[in-house]
PDB file of C-alpha atoms in Angstrom:
ATOM      1  CA  MET H   1       5.982 -37.957   0.424  1.00 40.00           C
ATOM      2  CA  ARG H   2       3.345 -36.653   0.848  1.00 51.00           C
ATOM      3  CA  ALA H   3       2.819 -33.184   2.918  1.00 50.00           C
ATOM      4  CA  GLY H   4      -0.222 -32.768   5.376  1.00 80.00           C
ATOM      5  CA  ARG H   5      -1.542 -28.710   4.632  1.00 88.00           C
ATOM      6  CA  LEU H   6      -1.271 -26.080   2.238  1.00 94.00           C
ATOM      7  CA  VAL H   7      -2.220 -22.815   2.214  1.00 94.00           C
ATOM      8  CA  LEU H   8      -3.239 -20.558  -1.590  1.00 94.00           C
ATOM      9  CA  LEU H   9      -2.453 -17.449  -0.855  1.00 94.00           C
ATOM     10  CA  SER H  10      -4.419 -16.145  -3.223  1.00 94.00           C
ATOM     11  CA  GLU H  11      -3.934 -12.581  -5.705  1.00 93.00           C
ATOM     12  CA  VAL H  12      -6.513 -13.268  -8.260  1.00 88.00           C
ATOM     13  CA  ASP H  13      -9.877 -12.582  -7.223  1.00 74.00           C
ATOM     14  CA  ASP H  14     -11.908 -14.481 -10.124  1.00 69.00           C
ATOM     15  CA  GLY H  15     -15.313 -16.231  -9.556  1.00 75.00           C
ATOM     16  CA  GLY H  16     -14.657 -19.674  -8.822  1.00 90.00           C
ATOM     17  CA  LEU H  17     -11.047 -19.972  -9.480  1.00 94.00           C
ATOM     18  CA  ALA H  18      -8.951 -20.773  -5.769  1.00 94.00           C
ATOM     19  CA  ALA H  19     -12.035 -22.983  -5.084  1.00 94.00           C
ATOM     20  CA  ALA H  20     -10.728 -25.069  -8.144  1.00 96.00           C
ATOM     21  CA  ILE H  21      -7.576 -25.191  -7.668  1.00 97.00           C
ATOM     22  CA  SER H  22      -8.014 -25.960  -4.161  1.00 96.00           C
ATOM     23  CA  ARG H  23     -10.800 -29.568  -4.626  1.00 97.00           C
ATOM     24  CA  SER H  24      -7.673 -30.343  -7.455  1.00 98.00           C
ATOM     25  CA  LEU H  25      -5.172 -30.312  -5.218  1.00 98.00           C
ATOM     26  CA  ARG H  26      -6.915 -32.322  -3.065  1.00 96.00           C
ATOM     27  CA  GLU H  27      -7.971 -34.941  -5.391  1.00 97.00           C
ATOM     28  CA  VAL H  28      -5.395 -35.020  -7.016  1.00 97.00           C
ATOM     29  CA  TYR H  29      -2.344 -35.007  -3.504  1.00 97.00           C
ATOM     30  CA  GLY H  30      -4.765 -35.258  -0.447  1.00 95.00           C
ATOM     31  CA  LEU H  31      -4.015 -32.087   0.847  1.00 96.00           C
ATOM     32  CA  ASP H  32      -5.788 -30.148   3.425  1.00 95.00           C
ATOM     33  CA  VAL H  33      -5.362 -27.141   1.342  1.00 96.00           C
ATOM     34  CA  GLU H  34      -6.639 -23.704   2.847  1.00 94.00           C
ATOM     35  CA  ALA H  35      -7.639 -20.957   0.799  1.00 93.00           C
ATOM     36  CA  ARG H  36      -6.853 -17.235   1.993  1.00 93.00           C
ATOM     37  CA  MET H  37      -6.867 -14.187  -0.566  1.00 92.00           C
ATOM     38  CA  VAL H  38      -3.880 -11.528  -0.130  1.00 93.00           C
ATOM     39  CA  ARG H  39      -2.379  -8.796  -0.914  1.00 92.00           C
ATOM     40  CA  LEU H  40       1.781  -9.595  -1.521  1.00 94.00           C
ATOM     41  CA  GLU H  41       2.921  -6.197   0.639  1.00 94.00           C
ATOM     42  CA  GLY H  42       6.442  -5.429  -1.238  1.00 96.00           C
ATOM     43  CA  ALA H  43       6.190  -6.774  -4.411  1.00 97.00           C
ATOM     44  CA  GLU H  44       6.732  -3.899  -6.557  1.00 97.00           C
ATOM     45  CA  ARG H  45      10.828  -3.538  -4.996  1.00 98.00           C
ATOM     46  CA  PHE H  46      10.857  -7.099  -7.475  1.00 98.00           C
ATOM     47  CA  TYR H  47       8.992  -5.175 -10.133  1.00 98.00           C
ATOM     48  CA  ASN H  48      11.819  -5.535 -12.932  1.00 98.00           C
ATOM     49  CA  ARG H  49      10.235  -2.139 -15.965  1.00 98.00           C
ATOM     50  CA  GLY H  50      12.507  -3.179 -18.386  1.00 97.00           C
ATOM     51  CA  ARG H  51      10.893  -6.529 -18.676  1.00 98.00           C
ATOM     52  CA  GLY H  52       7.775  -5.600 -17.246  1.00 98.00           C
ATOM     53  CA  GLN H  53       7.651  -8.776 -15.473  1.00 98.00           C
ATOM     54  CA  TYR H  54       7.934  -9.653 -11.936  1.00 98.00           C
ATOM     55  CA  ASP H  55      11.208 -11.548  -9.935  1.00 98.00           C
ATOM     56  CA  ALA H  56       9.766 -15.025  -9.730  1.00 98.00           C
ATOM     57  CA  ALA H  57      11.784 -15.727  -6.791  1.00 98.00           C
ATOM     58  CA  GLY H  58      11.599 -11.594  -5.034  1.00 98.00           C
ATOM     59  CA  LEU H  59       7.984 -12.815  -4.855  1.00 98.00           C
ATOM     60  CA  ILE H  60       8.006 -16.279  -3.580  1.00 98.00           C
ATOM     61  CA  SER H  61      10.780 -14.563  -0.569  1.00 97.00           C
ATOM     62  CA  LEU H  62       8.140 -12.040   0.781  1.00 96.00           C
ATOM     63  CA  VAL H  63       6.516 -16.125   2.056  1.00 96.00           C
ATOM     64  CA  SER H  64       8.445 -17.159   4.677  1.00 90.00           C
ATOM     65  CA  PRO H  65       7.781 -20.933   4.417  1.00 89.00           C
ATOM     66  CA  ALA H  66       7.151 -23.494   7.638  1.00 88.00           C
ATOM     67  CA  ARG H  67       7.821 -27.027   8.415  1.00 85.00           C
ATOM     68  CA  ASP H  68       4.075 -27.990   9.135  1.00 86.00           C
ATOM     69  CA  ARG H  69       2.748 -27.001   5.753  1.00 91.00           C
ATOM     70  CA  LEU H  70       3.367 -25.631   1.722  1.00 94.00           C
ATOM     71  CA  PHE H  71       2.342 -22.394   0.488  1.00 96.00           C
ATOM     72  CA  LEU H  72       1.164 -21.627  -3.105  1.00 98.00           C
ATOM     73  CA  ILE H  73       0.936 -17.770  -4.317  1.00 98.00           C
ATOM     74  CA  LEU H  74      -1.549 -17.690  -6.794  1.00 97.00           C
ATOM     75  CA  THR H  75      -1.258 -14.198  -8.704  1.00 97.00           C
ATOM     76  CA  TRP H  76      -2.083 -12.284 -11.305  1.00 95.00           C
ATOM     77  CA  ARG H  77       1.504 -10.428 -11.795  1.00 97.00           C
ATOM     78  CA  ASP H  78       3.690 -11.547 -15.180  1.00 98.00           C
ATOM     79  CA  ILE H  79       6.096 -13.391 -13.767  1.00 98.00           C
ATOM     80  CA  TYR H  80      10.367 -14.368 -14.464  1.00 98.00           C
ATOM     81  CA  VAL H  81      13.631 -16.310 -13.383  1.00 98.00           C
ATOM     82  CA  ALA H  82      16.608 -15.735 -14.344  1.00 95.00           C
ATOM     83  CA  GLY H  83      17.244 -16.968 -17.721  1.00 95.00           C
ATOM     84  CA  LEU H  84      13.450 -17.219 -18.941  1.00 96.00           C
ATOM     85  CA  ASN H  85      11.626 -15.149 -20.871  1.00 96.00           C
ATOM     86  CA  TYR H  86       9.150 -15.829 -18.655  1.00 97.00           C
ATOM     87  CA  VAL H  87       7.233 -18.457 -16.386  1.00 98.00           C
ATOM     88  CA  PHE H  88       4.092 -19.798 -15.601  1.00 98.00           C
ATOM     89  CA  GLY H  89       4.621 -21.186 -12.469  1.00 98.00           C
ATOM     90  CA  TYR H  90       7.914 -21.692  -9.868  1.00 98.00           C
ATOM     91  CA  ALA H  91       8.379 -23.693  -7.324  1.00 98.00           C
ATOM     92  CA  PRO H  92      11.626 -23.985  -5.130  1.00 94.00           C
ATOM     93  CA  GLY H  93      10.888 -24.548  -1.628  1.00 87.00           C
ATOM     94  CA  GLY H  94       8.457 -24.738   0.698  1.00 92.00           C
ATOM     95  CA  VAL H  95       6.914 -21.748  -0.904  1.00 97.00           C
ATOM     96  CA  GLY H  96       5.555 -21.971  -4.708  1.00 98.00           C
ATOM     97  CA  ILE H  97       4.252 -19.762  -7.722  1.00 98.00           C
ATOM     98  CA  VAL H  98       1.255 -19.373  -9.774  1.00 98.00           C
ATOM     99  CA  SER H  99       0.992 -17.193 -12.437  1.00 98.00           C
ATOM    100  CA  THR H 100      -2.195 -16.036 -14.287  1.00 96.00           C
ATOM    101  CA  SER H 101      -0.872 -13.884 -15.971  1.00 96.00           C
ATOM    102  CA  ARG H 102      -0.200 -15.662 -19.558  1.00 97.00           C
ATOM    103  CA  LEU H 103      -3.445 -17.927 -19.294  1.00 97.00           C
ATOM    104  CA  ASP H 104      -5.685 -16.024 -19.901  1.00 94.00           C
ATOM    105  CA  GLN H 105      -6.564 -17.245 -23.267  1.00 93.00           C
ATOM    106  CA  ARG H 106      -7.228 -13.293 -24.214  1.00 92.00           C
ATOM    107  CA  LEU H 107      -3.442 -12.868 -24.174  1.00 90.00           C
ATOM    108  CA  TYR H 108      -3.850 -15.372 -27.529  1.00 96.00           C
ATOM    109  CA  THR H 109      -6.760 -14.615 -29.149  1.00 94.00           C
ATOM    110  CA  GLY H 110      -8.685 -11.432 -27.486  1.00 92.00           C
ATOM    111  CA  GLU H 111     -11.193 -13.537 -26.028  1.00 94.00           C
ATOM    112  CA  TYR H 112     -12.378 -14.792 -22.628  1.00 91.00           C
ATOM    113  CA  ASP H 113     -12.313 -18.499 -22.025  1.00 93.00           C
ATOM    114  CA  PRO H 114     -13.167 -18.808 -18.231  1.00 93.00           C
ATOM    115  CA  HIS H 115     -13.136 -23.000 -19.033  1.00 94.00           C
ATOM    116  CA  LEU H 116     -10.099 -22.566 -20.231  1.00 96.00           C
ATOM    117  CA  TYR H 117      -8.599 -19.994 -17.783  1.00 96.00           C
ATOM    118  CA  ILE H 118      -9.333 -22.100 -14.944  1.00 96.00           C
ATOM    119  CA  GLU H 119      -8.262 -26.031 -16.490  1.00 98.00           C
ATOM    120  CA  ARG H 120      -4.810 -24.038 -17.057  1.00 98.00           C
ATOM    121  CA  SER H 121      -4.596 -22.516 -13.657  1.00 98.00           C
ATOM    122  CA  VAL H 122      -4.694 -26.077 -11.957  1.00 98.00           C
ATOM    123  CA  LYS H 123      -2.381 -27.022 -14.183  1.00 99.00           C
ATOM    124  CA  GLU H 124       0.160 -25.038 -13.419  1.00 98.00           C
ATOM    125  CA  ALA H 125      -0.725 -24.943  -9.644  1.00 98.00           C
ATOM    126  CA  VAL H 126      -0.737 -28.999 -10.060  1.00 99.00           C
ATOM    127  CA  HIS H 127       2.466 -29.040 -11.103  1.00 99.00           C
ATOM    128  CA  GLU H 128       4.218 -26.478  -9.156  1.00 98.00           C
ATOM    129  CA  VAL H 129       2.904 -28.544  -5.651  1.00 98.00           C
ATOM    130  CA  GLY H 130       4.165 -31.570  -7.379  1.00 98.00           C
ATOM    131  CA  HIS H 131       7.643 -29.211  -7.049  1.00 98.00           C
ATOM    132  CA  LEU H 132       6.773 -28.602  -3.358  1.00 97.00           C
ATOM    133  CA  LEU H 133       6.140 -32.396  -3.067  1.00 96.00           C
ATOM    134  CA  GLY H 134       9.587 -33.460  -4.278  1.00 96.00           C
ATOM    135  CA  LEU H 135       8.769 -34.135  -7.619  1.00 98.00           C
ATOM    136  CA  SER H 136      11.053 -32.951 -10.837  1.00 98.00           C
ATOM    137  CA  HIS H 137      10.193 -32.885 -14.552  1.00 98.00           C
ATOM    138  CA  CYS H 138       8.586 -35.398 -16.449  1.00 99.00           C
ATOM    139  CA  PRO H 139       9.656 -36.581 -20.037  1.00 98.00           C
ATOM    140  CA  ASP H 140       5.605 -37.441 -20.178  1.00 98.00           C
ATOM    141  CA  PRO H 141       4.495 -35.109 -22.506  1.00 98.00           C
ATOM    142  CA  LEU H 142       0.835 -35.750 -21.485  1.00 98.00           C
ATOM    143  CA  CYS H 143       2.294 -35.555 -17.634  1.00 99.00           C
ATOM    144  CA  VAL H 144       1.142 -32.530 -15.979  1.00 99.00           C
ATOM    145  CA  MET H 145       5.341 -32.401 -14.241  1.00 99.00           C
ATOM    146  CA  HIS H 146       6.263 -32.475 -17.971  1.00 98.00           C
ATOM    147  CA  PHE H 147       7.807 -29.072 -18.311  1.00 97.00           C
ATOM    148  CA  SER H 148       6.079 -26.318 -20.139  1.00 97.00           C
ATOM    149  CA  ASN H 149       7.953 -24.515 -22.859  1.00 95.00           C
ATOM    150  CA  SER H 150       4.634 -22.812 -24.097  1.00 96.00           C
ATOM    151  CA  ILE H 151       0.939 -22.960 -23.228  1.00 98.00           C
ATOM    152  CA  GLU H 152       0.414 -24.989 -25.929  1.00 98.00           C
ATOM    153  CA  ASP H 153       2.413 -27.486 -23.680  1.00 98.00           C
ATOM    154  CA  THR H 154      -0.160 -27.096 -20.713  1.00 98.00           C
ATOM    155  CA  ASP H 155      -3.200 -27.686 -23.135  1.00 98.00           C
ATOM    156  CA  ARG H 156      -1.874 -31.094 -24.086  1.00 98.00           C
ATOM    157  CA  LYS H 157      -1.079 -32.550 -21.188  1.00 98.00           C
ATOM    158  CA  SER H 158      -3.196 -34.040 -18.405  1.00 98.00           C
ATOM    159  CA  SER H 159      -3.969 -32.265 -14.484  1.00 98.00           C
ATOM    160  CA  ARG H 160      -2.739 -34.841 -13.723  1.00 98.00           C
ATOM    161  CA  PRO H 161       1.130 -36.612 -12.341  1.00 98.00           C
ATOM    162  CA  CYS H 162       1.240 -39.800 -14.196  1.00 98.00           C
ATOM    163  CA  THR H 163       1.506 -42.905 -11.746  1.00 98.00           C
ATOM    164  CA  ARG H 164       5.451 -43.200 -12.693  1.00 98.00           C
ATOM    165  CA  CYS H 165       5.327 -39.760 -11.010  1.00 98.00           C
ATOM    166  CA  MET H 166       2.444 -40.845  -8.010  1.00 97.00           C
ATOM    167  CA  LEU H 167       4.664 -43.038  -7.077  1.00 97.00           C
ATOM    168  CA  LYS H 168       7.464 -41.291  -6.104  1.00 96.00           C
ATOM    169  CA  ILE H 169       5.551 -38.892  -3.589  1.00 91.00           C
TER     170      ILE H 169
END
């Protein structure tokens, strides 16, 4: 079932990123997307000093879900969930989160590639919103709903759900 509205709460002030994500979510899922720049108040209490990361579930808890819309947080913070070293995103309910921290090519090669950064961010946003719409992980490595265990997995997959996944929405 398609939800009508999604609010993109962005902590990332990166020229054009929120617009690119909003456009893709409209095209792929037919959502009415409203983008807002925010600062996640209270985020520091979910920082784990030992890991140098933020608890994704904790950050999500800072946003109250609503019946008439979905929320996606876009953050620069490196995030994790219990049992995993890191995640690119997490979406357990009506609120999801995408971290751009490990999507930046500078982490891997030292060189900034704005096109690749936006492409990766869009893929992860489309993936997490797919979860918010009820999709689970897909076995097709080219489907955006395939689990990304590494940045190479993200780079390999498409920015759209496969036909099988789209039929489930």
